[in-house]
mmCIF file of C-alpha atoms in Angstrom:
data_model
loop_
_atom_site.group_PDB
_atom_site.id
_atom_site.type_symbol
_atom_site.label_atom_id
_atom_site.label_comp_id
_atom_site.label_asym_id
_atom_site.label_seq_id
_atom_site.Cartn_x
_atom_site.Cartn_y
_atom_site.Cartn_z
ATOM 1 C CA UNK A 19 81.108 -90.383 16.239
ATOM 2 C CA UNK A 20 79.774 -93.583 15.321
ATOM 3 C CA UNK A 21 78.930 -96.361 17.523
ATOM 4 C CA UNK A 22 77.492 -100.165 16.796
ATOM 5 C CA UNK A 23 74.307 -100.857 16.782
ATOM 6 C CA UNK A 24 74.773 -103.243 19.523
ATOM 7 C CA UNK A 25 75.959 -101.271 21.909
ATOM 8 C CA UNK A 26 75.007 -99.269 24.456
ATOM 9 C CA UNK A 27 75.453 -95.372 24.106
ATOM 10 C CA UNK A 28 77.488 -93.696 26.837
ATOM 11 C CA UNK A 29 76.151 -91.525 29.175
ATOM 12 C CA UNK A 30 77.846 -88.436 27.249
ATOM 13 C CA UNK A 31 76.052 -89.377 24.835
ATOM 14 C CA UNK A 32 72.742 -89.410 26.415
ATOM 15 C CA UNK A 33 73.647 -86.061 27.684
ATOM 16 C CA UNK A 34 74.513 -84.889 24.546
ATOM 17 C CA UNK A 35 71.266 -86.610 22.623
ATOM 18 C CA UNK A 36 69.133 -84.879 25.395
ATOM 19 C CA UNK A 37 70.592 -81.839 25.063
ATOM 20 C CA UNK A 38 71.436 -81.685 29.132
ATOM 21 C CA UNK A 39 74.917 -82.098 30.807
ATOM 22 C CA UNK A 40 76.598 -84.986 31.833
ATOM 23 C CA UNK A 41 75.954 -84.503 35.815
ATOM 24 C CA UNK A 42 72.224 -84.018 34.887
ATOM 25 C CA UNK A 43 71.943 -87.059 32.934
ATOM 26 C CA UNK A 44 73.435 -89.230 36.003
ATOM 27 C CA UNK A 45 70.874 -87.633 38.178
ATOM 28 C CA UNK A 46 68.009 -89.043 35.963
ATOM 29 C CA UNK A 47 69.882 -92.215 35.228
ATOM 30 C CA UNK A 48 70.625 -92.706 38.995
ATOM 31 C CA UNK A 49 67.045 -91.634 40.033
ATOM 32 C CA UNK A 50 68.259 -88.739 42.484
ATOM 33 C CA UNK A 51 66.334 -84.865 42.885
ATOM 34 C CA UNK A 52 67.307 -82.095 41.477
ATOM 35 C CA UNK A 53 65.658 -82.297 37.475
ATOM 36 C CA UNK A 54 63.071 -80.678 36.288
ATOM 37 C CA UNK A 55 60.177 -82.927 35.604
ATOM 38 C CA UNK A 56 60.483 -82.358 31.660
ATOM 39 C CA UNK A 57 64.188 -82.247 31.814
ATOM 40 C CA UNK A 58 63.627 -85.890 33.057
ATOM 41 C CA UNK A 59 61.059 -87.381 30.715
ATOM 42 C CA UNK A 60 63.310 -85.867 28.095
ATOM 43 C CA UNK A 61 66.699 -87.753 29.591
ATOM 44 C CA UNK A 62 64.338 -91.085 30.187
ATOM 45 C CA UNK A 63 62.626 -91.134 26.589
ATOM 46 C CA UNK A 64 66.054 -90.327 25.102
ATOM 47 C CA UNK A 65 67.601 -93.608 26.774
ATOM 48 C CA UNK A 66 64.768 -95.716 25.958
ATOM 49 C CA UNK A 67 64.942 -94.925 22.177
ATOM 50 C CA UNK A 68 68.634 -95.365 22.130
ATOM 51 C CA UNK A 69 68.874 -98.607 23.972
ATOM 52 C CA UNK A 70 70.725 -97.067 27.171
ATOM 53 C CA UNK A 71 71.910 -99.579 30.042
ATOM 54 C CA UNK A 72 72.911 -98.378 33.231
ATOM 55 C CA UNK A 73 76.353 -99.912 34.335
ATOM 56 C CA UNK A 74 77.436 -101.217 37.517
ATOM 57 C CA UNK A 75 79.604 -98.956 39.184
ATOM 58 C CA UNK A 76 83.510 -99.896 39.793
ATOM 59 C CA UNK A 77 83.844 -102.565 42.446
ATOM 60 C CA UNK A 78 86.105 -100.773 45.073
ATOM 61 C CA UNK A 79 87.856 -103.820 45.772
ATOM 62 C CA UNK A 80 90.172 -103.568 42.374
ATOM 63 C CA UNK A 81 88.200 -105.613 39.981
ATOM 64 C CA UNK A 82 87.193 -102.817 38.259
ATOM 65 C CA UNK A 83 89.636 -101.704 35.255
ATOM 66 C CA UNK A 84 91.669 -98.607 36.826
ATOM 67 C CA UNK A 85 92.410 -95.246 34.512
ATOM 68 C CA UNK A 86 94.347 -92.381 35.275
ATOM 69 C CA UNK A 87 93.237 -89.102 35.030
ATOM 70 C CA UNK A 88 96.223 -86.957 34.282
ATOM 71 C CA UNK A 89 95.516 -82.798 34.958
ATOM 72 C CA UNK A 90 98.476 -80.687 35.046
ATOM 73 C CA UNK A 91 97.639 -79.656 38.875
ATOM 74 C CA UNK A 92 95.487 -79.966 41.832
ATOM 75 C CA UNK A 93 94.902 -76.604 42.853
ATOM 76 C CA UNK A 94 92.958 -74.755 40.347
ATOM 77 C CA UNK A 95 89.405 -74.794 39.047
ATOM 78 C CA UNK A 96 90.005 -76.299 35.239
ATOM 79 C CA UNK A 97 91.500 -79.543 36.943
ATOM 80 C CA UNK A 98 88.683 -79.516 39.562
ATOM 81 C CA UNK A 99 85.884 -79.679 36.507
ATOM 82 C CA UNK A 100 88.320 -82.200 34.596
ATOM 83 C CA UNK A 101 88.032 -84.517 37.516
ATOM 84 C CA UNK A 102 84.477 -84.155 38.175
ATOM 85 C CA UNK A 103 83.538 -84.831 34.692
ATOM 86 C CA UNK A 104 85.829 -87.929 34.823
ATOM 87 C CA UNK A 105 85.035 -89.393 37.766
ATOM 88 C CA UNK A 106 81.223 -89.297 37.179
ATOM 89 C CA UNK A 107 81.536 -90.898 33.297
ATOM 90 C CA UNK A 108 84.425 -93.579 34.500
ATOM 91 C CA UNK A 109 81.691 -94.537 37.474
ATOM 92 C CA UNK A 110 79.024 -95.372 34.758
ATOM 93 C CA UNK A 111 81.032 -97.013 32.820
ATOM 94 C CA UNK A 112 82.301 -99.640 35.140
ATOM 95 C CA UNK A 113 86.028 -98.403 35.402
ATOM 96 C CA UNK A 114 88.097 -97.040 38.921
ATOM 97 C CA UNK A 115 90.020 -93.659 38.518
ATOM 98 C CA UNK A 116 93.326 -92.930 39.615
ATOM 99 C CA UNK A 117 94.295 -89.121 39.770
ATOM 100 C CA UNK A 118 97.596 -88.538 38.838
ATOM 101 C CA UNK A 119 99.392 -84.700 38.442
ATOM 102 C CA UNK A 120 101.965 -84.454 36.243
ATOM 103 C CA UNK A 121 103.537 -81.829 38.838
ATOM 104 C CA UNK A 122 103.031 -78.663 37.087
ATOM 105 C CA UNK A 123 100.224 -76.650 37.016
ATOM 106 C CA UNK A 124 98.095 -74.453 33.713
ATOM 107 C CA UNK A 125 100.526 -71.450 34.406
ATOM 108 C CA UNK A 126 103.637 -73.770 33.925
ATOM 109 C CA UNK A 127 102.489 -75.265 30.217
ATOM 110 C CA UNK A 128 103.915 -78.660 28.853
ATOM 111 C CA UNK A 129 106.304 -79.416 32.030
ATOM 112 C CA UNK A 130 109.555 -80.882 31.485
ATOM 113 C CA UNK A 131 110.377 -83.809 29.402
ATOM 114 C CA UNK A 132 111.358 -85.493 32.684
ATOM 115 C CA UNK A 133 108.212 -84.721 34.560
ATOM 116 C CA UNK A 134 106.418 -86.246 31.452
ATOM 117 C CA UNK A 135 108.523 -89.297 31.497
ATOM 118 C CA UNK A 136 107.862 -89.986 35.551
ATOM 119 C CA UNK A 137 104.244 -89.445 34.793
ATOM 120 C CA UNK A 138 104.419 -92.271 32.075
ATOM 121 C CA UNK A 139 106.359 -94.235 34.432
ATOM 122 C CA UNK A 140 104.512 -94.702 37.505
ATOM 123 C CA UNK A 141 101.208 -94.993 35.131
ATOM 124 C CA UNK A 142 103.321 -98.309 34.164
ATOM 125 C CA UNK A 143 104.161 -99.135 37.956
ATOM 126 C CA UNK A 144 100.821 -99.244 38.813
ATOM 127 C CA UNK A 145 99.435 -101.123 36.286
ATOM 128 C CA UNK A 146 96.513 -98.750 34.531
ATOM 129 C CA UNK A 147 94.420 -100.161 32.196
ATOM 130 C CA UNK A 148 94.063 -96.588 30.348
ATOM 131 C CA UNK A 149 94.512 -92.950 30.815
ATOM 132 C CA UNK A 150 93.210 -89.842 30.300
ATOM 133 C CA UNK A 151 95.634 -86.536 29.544
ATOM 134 C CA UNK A 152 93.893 -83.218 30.664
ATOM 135 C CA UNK A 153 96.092 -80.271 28.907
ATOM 136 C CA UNK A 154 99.368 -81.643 28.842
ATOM 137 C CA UNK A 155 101.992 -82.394 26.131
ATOM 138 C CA UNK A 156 102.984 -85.609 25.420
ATOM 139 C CA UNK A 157 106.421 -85.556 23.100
ATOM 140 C CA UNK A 158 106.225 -87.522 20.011
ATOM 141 C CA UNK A 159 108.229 -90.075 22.346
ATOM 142 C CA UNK A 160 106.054 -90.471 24.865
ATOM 143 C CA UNK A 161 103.013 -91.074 22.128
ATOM 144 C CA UNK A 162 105.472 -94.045 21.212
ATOM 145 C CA UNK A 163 106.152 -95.205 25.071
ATOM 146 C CA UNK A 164 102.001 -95.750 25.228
ATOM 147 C CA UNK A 165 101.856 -97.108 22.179
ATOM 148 C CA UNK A 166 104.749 -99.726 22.605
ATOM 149 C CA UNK A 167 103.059 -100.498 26.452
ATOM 150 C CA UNK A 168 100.094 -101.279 24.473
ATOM 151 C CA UNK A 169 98.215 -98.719 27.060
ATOM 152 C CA UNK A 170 94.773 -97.002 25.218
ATOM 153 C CA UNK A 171 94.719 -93.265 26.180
ATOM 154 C CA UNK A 172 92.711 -89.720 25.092
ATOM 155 C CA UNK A 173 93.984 -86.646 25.566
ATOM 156 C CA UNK A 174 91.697 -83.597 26.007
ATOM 157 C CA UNK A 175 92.511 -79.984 25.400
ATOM 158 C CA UNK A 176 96.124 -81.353 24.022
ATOM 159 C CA UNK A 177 99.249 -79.428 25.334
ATOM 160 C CA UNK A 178 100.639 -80.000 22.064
ATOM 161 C CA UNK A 179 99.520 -81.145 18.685
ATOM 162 C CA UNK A 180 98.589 -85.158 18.773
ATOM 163 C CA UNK A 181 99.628 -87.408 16.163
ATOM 164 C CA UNK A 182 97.119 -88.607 13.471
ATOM 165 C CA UNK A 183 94.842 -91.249 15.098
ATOM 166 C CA UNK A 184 94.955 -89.876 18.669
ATOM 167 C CA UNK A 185 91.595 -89.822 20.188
ATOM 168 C CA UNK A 186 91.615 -86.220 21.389
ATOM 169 C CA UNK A 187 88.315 -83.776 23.006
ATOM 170 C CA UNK A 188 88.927 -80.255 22.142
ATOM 171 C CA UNK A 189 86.860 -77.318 22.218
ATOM 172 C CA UNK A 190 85.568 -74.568 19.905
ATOM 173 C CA UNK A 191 88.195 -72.115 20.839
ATOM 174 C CA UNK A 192 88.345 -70.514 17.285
ATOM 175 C CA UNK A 193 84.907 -69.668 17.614
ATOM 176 C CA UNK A 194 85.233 -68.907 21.054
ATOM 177 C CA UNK A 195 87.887 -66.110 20.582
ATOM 178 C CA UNK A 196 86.469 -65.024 17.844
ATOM 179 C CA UNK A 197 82.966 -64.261 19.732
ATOM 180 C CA UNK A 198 84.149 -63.160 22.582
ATOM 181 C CA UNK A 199 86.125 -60.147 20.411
ATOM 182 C CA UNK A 200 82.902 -59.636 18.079
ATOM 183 C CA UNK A 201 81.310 -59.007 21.490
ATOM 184 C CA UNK A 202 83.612 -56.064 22.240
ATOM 185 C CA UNK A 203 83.330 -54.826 18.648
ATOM 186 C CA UNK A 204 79.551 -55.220 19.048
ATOM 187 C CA UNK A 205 79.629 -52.932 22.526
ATOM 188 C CA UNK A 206 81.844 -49.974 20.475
ATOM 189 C CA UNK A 207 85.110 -50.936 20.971
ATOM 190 C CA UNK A 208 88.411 -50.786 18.670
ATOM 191 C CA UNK A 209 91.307 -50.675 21.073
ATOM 192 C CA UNK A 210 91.166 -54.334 22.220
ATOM 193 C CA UNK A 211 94.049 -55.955 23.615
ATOM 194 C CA UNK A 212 94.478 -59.828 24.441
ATOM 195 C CA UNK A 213 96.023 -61.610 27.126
ATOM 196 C CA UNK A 214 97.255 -64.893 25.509
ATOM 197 C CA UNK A 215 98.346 -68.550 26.997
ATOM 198 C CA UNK A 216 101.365 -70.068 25.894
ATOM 199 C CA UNK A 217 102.603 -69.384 22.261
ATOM 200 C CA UNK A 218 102.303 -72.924 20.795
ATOM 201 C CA UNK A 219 99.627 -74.515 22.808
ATOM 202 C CA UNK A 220 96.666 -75.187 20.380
ATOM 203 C CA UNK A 221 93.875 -74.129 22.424
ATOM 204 C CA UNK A 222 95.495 -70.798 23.035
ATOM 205 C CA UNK A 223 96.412 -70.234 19.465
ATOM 206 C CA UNK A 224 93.197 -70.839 18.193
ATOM 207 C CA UNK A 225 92.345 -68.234 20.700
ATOM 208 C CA UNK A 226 94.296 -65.402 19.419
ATOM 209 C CA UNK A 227 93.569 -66.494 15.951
ATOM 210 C CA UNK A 228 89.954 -66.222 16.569
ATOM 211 C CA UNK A 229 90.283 -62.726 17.931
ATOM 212 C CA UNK A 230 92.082 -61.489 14.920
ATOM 213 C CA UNK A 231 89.479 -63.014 12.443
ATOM 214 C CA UNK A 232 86.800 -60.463 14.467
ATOM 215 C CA UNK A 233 89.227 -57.135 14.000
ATOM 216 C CA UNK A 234 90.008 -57.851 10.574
ATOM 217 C CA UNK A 235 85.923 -59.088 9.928
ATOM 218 C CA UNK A 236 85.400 -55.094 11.262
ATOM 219 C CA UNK A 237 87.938 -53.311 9.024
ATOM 220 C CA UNK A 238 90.936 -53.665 12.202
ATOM 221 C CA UNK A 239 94.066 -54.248 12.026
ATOM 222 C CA UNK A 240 95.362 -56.263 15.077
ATOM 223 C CA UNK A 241 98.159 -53.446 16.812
ATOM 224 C CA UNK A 242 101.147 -55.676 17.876
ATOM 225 C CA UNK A 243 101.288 -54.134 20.970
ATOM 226 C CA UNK A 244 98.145 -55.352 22.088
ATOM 227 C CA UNK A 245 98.443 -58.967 22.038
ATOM 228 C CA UNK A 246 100.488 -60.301 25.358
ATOM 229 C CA UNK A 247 101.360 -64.419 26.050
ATOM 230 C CA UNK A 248 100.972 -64.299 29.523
ATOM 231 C CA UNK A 249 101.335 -67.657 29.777
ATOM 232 C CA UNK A 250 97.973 -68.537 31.624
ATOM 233 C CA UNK A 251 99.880 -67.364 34.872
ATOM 234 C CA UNK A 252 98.227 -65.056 37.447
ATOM 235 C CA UNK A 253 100.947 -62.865 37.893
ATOM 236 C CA UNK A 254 102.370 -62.175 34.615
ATOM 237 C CA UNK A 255 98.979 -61.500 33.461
ATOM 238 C CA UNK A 256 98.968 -59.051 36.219
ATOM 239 C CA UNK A 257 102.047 -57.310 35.243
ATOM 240 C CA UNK A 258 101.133 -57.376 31.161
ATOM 241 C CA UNK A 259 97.646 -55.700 31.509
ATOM 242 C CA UNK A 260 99.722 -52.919 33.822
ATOM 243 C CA UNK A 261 101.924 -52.471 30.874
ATOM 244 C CA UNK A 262 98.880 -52.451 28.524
ATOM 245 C CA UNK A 263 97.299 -50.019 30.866
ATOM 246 C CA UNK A 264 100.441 -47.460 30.354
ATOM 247 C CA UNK A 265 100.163 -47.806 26.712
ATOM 248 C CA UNK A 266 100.248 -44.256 25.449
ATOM 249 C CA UNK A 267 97.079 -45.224 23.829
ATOM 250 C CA UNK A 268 95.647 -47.809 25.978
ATOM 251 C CA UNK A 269 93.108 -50.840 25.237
ATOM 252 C CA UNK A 270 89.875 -49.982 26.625
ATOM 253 C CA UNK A 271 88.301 -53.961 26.332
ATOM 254 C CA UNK A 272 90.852 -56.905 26.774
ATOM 255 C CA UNK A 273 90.129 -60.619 25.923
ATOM 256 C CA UNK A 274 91.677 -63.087 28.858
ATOM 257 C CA UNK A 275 92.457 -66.680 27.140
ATOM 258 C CA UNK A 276 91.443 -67.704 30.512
ATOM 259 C CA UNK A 277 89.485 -66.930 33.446
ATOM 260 C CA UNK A 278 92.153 -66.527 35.772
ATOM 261 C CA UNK A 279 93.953 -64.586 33.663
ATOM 262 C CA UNK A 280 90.981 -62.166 33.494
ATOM 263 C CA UNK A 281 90.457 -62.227 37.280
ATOM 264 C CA UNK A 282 94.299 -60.407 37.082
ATOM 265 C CA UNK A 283 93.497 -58.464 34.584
ATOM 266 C CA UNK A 284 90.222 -56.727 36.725
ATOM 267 C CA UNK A 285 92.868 -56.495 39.323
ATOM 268 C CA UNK A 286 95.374 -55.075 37.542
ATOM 269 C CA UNK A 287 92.680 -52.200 36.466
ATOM 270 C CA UNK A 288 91.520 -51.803 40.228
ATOM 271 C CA UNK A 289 94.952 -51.069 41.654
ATOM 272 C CA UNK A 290 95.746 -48.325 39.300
ATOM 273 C CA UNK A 291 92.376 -46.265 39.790
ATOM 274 C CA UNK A 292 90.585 -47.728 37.124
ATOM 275 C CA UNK A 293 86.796 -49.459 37.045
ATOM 276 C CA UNK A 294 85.681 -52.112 34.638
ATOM 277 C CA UNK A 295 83.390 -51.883 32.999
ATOM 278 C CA UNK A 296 84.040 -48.234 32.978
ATOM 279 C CA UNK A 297 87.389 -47.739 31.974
ATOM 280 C CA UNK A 298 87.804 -51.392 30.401
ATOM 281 C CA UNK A 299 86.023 -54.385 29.597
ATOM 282 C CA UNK A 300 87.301 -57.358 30.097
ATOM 283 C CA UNK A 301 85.855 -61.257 29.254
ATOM 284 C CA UNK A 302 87.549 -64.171 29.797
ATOM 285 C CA UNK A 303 87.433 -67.760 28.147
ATOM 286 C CA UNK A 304 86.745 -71.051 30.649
ATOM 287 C CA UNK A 305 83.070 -69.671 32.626
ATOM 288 C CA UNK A 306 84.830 -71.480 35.638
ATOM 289 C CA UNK A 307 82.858 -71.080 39.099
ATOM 290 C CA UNK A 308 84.673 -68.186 40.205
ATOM 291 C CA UNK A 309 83.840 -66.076 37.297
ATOM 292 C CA UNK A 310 80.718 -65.824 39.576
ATOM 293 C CA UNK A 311 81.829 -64.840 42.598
ATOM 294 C CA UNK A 312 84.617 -61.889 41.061
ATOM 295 C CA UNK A 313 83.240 -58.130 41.401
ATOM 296 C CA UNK A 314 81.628 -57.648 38.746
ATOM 297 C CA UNK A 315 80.596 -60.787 37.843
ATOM 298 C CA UNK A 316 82.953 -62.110 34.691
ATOM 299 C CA UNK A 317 81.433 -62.176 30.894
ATOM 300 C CA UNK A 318 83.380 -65.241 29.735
ATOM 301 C CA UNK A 319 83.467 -67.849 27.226
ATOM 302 C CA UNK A 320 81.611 -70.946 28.004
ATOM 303 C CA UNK A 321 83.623 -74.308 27.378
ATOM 304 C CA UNK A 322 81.984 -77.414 28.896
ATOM 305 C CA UNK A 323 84.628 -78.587 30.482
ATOM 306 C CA UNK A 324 83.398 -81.396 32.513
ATOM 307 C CA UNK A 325 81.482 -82.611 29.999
ATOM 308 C CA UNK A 326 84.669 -82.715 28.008
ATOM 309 C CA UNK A 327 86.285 -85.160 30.252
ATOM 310 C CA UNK A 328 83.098 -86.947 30.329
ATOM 311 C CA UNK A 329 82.942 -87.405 26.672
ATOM 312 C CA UNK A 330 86.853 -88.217 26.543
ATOM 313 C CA UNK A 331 85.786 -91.823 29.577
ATOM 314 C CA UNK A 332 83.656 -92.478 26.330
ATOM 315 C CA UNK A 333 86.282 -92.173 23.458
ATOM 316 C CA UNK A 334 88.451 -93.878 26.258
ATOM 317 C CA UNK A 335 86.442 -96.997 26.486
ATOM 318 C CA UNK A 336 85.816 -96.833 22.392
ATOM 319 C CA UNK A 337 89.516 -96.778 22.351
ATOM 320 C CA UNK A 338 89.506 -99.697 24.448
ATOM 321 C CA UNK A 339 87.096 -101.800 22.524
ATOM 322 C CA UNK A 340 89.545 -101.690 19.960
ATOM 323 C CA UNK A 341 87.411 -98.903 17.907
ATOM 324 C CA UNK A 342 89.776 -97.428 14.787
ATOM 325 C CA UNK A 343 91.382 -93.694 16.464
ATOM 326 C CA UNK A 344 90.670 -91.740 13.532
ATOM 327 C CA UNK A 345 86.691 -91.279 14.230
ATOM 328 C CA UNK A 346 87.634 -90.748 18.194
ATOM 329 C CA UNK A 347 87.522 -87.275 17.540
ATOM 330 C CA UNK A 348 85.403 -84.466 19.449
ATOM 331 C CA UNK A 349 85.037 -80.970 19.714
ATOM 332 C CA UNK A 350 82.596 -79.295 22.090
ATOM 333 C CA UNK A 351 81.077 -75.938 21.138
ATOM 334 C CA UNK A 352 81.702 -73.111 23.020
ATOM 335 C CA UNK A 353 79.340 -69.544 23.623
ATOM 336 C CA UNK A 354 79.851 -66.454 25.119
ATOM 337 C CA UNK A 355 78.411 -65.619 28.946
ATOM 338 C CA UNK A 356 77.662 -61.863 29.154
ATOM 339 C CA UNK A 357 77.622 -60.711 32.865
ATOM 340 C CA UNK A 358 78.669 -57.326 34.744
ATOM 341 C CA UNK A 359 82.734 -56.896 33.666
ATOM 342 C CA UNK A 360 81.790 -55.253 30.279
ATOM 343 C CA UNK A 361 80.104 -52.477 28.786
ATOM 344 C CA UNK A 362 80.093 -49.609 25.983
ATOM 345 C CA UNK A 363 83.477 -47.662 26.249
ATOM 346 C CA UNK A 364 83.342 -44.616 27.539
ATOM 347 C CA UNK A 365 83.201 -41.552 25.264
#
């Protein structure tokens, strides 16, 4: 991504320059605790060289340009790192947030055209300056209805495909699938099933897709059975790794497009007798904070999520500026967590 020489980087970029995380580098900037002495220097040396200014914050009485955040729901841990990312980037760069849910939540994929459309609408009501769309599909229609309003906007993690020249922050989730199944391979495993998001949403896609670039890397062919669209909902991805389980030849590793979806899955295996990592390993794609806290603790897929948002404020005010959309492109990279929920299979 490209930026004038007269400007001043965002802090994602700093972050991203200093190889630390967005909340880190707004520690340093901000001159709070909490960094490691080097960590600092390296965050300090890495603004001076690139000309970094620190912002004023929004002024709270409305002065400050407004932009929604759009997440699909309030309740769940993705939307809660969305935000946090959001709100910390929009703060340095001088803009106000507005968090708006488009009243569904991850289980319940794109919505319905007419939730989109009263999204879209009371964005208009209330006069936003820009917005930011967290996971959520925007009909070819809707991409019009901002354009037409003349309202600058970045989706990340799209619902859907965006048209050419969206600004859009996605994530490595090719890669991502594809390590988190070459770490199952790599334990001894060759019955591997996969709990999948919603059939046409491209993060999920490039989920599955990943996974069956490892099985067919290691001489496997993917068994039909074993791949399952739970539709990043808790209870269906319940149900499907129960169904998996009575398989007359069972999985003995799964891959959870999400971490949720894996917290079900260990559940699923715990009701019916079963231990993990003992009887089946399961990872899980997110490395949200409760992957922490389940028993055992979850091996996931890392996506930077909050840094995500952060980096999407930045296309956001690029996009703003007037910047052309087809260099507003991002994609984070994404690695694989190994903790206590997998293991060799058992012989």
């Amino acid at each position: 991504m490209s930026r004038t020489s007269s400007s001043s980087p965002t802090l994602a970029e700093i972050a991203r320059l200093a190889g630390v995380s967005v909340p880190t580098a707004s520690r340093v900037v901000n001159g709070r605790q909490n960094v490691a002495p080097d960590t600092r220097l390296r965050v300090e040396e890495v603004m001076r060289r690139a000309g970094y200014e620190r912002r004023p914050r929004p002024d709270r009485t409305g002065l400050a340009p407004l932009i929604d955040v759009v997440v699909p729901g309030l309740g769940g841990g993705w939307s809660a790192e969305v935000l946090r990312g959001a709100e910390l980037a929009a703060a340095e760069a001088g803009f106000g947030v507005v968090v708006t849910s488009n009243g569904t939540d991850r289980s319940a994929g794109d919505g319905t055209p007419g939730q989109a459309k009263r999204t879209l609408d009371r964005l208009h009501a209330h006069g936003t300056a820009a917005a930011l769309f967290a996971l959520t599909e925007l009909p070819p229609t809707r991409h019009l209805w901002l354009t037409v309003h003349r309202i600058p906007y970045v989706v990340v993690d799209p619902g859907t495909e965006p048209p050419p020249g969206v600004p859009t922050v996605t994530a490595d989730n090719l890669g991502g699938g594809r390590r988190a199944t070459e770490h199952l391979l790599d334990l001894g495993h060759r019955r591997i099933a996969v709990l999948a998001g919603h059939r046409r949403t491209p993060s999920s896609a490039a989920r599955v897709d990943g996974y069956r670039q490892a099985l067919r890397a290691a001489g496997l062919r993917h068994r039909p059975e074993f791949i399952r669209y739970a539709r990043f909902d808790a209870a269906l991805a319940e149900r499907l790794t129960g169904e998996l389980l009575a398989l007359p030849e069972p999985p003995t590793a799964l891959f959870a497009c999400s971490d949720e979806m894996a917290a079900a899955a260990i559940r699923a295996a715990t009701l019916r007798g079963l231990s993990v990592p003992g009887d089946l390993s399961v990872v899980g794609f997110d490395d949200l904070p409760e992957a922490r806290r389940l028993l055992p603790q979850l091996t996931t897929v890392r996506q930077p999520i909050a840094d995500m948002a952060a980096d999407g404020i930045g296309l956001l005010a690029r996009a703003m500026s007037g910047e052309p959309g087809e260099s507003l492109r991002a994609e984070h990279p994404t690695h694989l967590v190994v903790r206590g929920s997998t293991a060799s299979p058992r012989t």
